[in-house]
Short mmCIF file of C-alpha atoms in Angstrom, two decimals:
data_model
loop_
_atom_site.label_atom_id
_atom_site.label_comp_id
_atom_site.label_asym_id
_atom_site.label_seq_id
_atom_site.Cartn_x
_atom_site.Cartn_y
_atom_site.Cartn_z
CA UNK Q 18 240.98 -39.97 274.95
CA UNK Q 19 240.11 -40.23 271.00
CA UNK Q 20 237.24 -38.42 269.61
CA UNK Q 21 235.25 -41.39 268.41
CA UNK Q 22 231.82 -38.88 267.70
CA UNK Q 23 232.67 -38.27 263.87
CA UNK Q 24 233.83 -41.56 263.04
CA UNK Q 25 237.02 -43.14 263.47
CA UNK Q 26 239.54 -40.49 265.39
CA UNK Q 27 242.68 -41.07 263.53
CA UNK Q 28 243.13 -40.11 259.92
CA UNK Q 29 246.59 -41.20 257.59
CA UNK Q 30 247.55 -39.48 254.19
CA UNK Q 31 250.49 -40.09 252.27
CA UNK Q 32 251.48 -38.30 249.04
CA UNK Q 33 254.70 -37.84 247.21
CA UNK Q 34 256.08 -35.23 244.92
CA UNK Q 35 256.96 -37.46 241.93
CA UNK Q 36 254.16 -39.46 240.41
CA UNK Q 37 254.94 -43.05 239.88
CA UNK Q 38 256.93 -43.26 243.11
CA UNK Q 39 254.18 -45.18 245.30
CA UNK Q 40 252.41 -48.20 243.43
CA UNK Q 41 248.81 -48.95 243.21
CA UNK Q 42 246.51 -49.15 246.68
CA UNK Q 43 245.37 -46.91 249.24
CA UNK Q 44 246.77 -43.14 250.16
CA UNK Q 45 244.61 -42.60 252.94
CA UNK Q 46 243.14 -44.72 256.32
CA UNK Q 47 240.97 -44.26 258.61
CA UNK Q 48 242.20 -45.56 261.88
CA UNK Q 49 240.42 -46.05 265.07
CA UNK Q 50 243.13 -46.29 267.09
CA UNK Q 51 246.57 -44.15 267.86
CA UNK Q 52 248.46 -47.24 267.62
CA UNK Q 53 248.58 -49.05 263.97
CA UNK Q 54 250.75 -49.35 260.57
CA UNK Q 55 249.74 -48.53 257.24
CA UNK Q 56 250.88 -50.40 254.17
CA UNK Q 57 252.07 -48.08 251.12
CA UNK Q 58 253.25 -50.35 247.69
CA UNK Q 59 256.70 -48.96 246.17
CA UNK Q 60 256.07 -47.99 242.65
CA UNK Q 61 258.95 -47.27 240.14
CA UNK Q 62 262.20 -46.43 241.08
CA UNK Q 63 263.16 -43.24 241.22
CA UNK Q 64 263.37 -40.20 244.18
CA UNK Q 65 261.25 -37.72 245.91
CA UNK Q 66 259.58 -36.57 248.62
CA UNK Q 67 257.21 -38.62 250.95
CA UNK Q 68 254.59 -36.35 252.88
CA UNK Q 69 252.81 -38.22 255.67
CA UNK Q 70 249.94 -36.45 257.64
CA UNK Q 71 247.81 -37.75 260.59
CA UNK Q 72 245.06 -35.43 261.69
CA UNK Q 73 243.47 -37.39 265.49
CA UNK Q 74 240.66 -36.16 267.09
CA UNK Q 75 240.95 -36.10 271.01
CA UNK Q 76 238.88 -34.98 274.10
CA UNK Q 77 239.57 -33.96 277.54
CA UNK Q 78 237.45 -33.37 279.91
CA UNK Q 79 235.01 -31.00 278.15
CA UNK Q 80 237.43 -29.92 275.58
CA UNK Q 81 237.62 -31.60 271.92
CA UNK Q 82 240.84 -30.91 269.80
CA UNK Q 83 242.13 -32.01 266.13
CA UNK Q 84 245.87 -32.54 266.51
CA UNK Q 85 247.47 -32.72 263.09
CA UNK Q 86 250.94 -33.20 262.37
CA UNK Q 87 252.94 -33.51 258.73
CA UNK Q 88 256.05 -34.73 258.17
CA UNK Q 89 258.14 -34.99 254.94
CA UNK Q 90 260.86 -37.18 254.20
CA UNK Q 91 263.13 -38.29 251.20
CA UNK Q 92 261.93 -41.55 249.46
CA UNK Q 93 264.07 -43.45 247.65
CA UNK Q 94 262.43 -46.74 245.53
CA UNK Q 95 265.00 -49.04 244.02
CA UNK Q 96 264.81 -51.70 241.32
CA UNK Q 97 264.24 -54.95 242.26
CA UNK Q 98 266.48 -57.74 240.90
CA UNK Q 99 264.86 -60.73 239.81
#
């Protein structure tokens, strides 16, 4: 079960290696559930690295744990035509 005690139990960062890459809004949720979507904005084009971490809080039976896990992938923005 989530850790609700400190707030909401699931925690989203995103960050990439290039600046520019990811367009104006939000880098970081706060989630109170396991299941969701996030919404990142593309920013200019260009290529990099995308590094997403989610840090959840979970108990069972008398035992509380903070799983983390951090991924990296390429990101690759395009122009848009129009």
């Amino acid at each position: 079960d989530l850790d609700r005690s400190d707030g909401p139990p699931v925690r989203v960062t995103v960050e990439v290696d290039q600046p520019g890459l990811l367009g104006d809004g939000a880098r970081s949720w706060a989630l109170s559930s396991a299941e969701g979507a996030v919404e990142v904005c593309a920013g200019r084009a260009g290529e990099g690295m995308l590094t997403i971490e989610v840090v959840a809080a979970a108990c069972e039976a008398d035992r509380c744990t903070v799983h983390r896990q951090r991924r990296r992938h390429r990101l690759h923005v395009r122009e848009t035509m129009g």
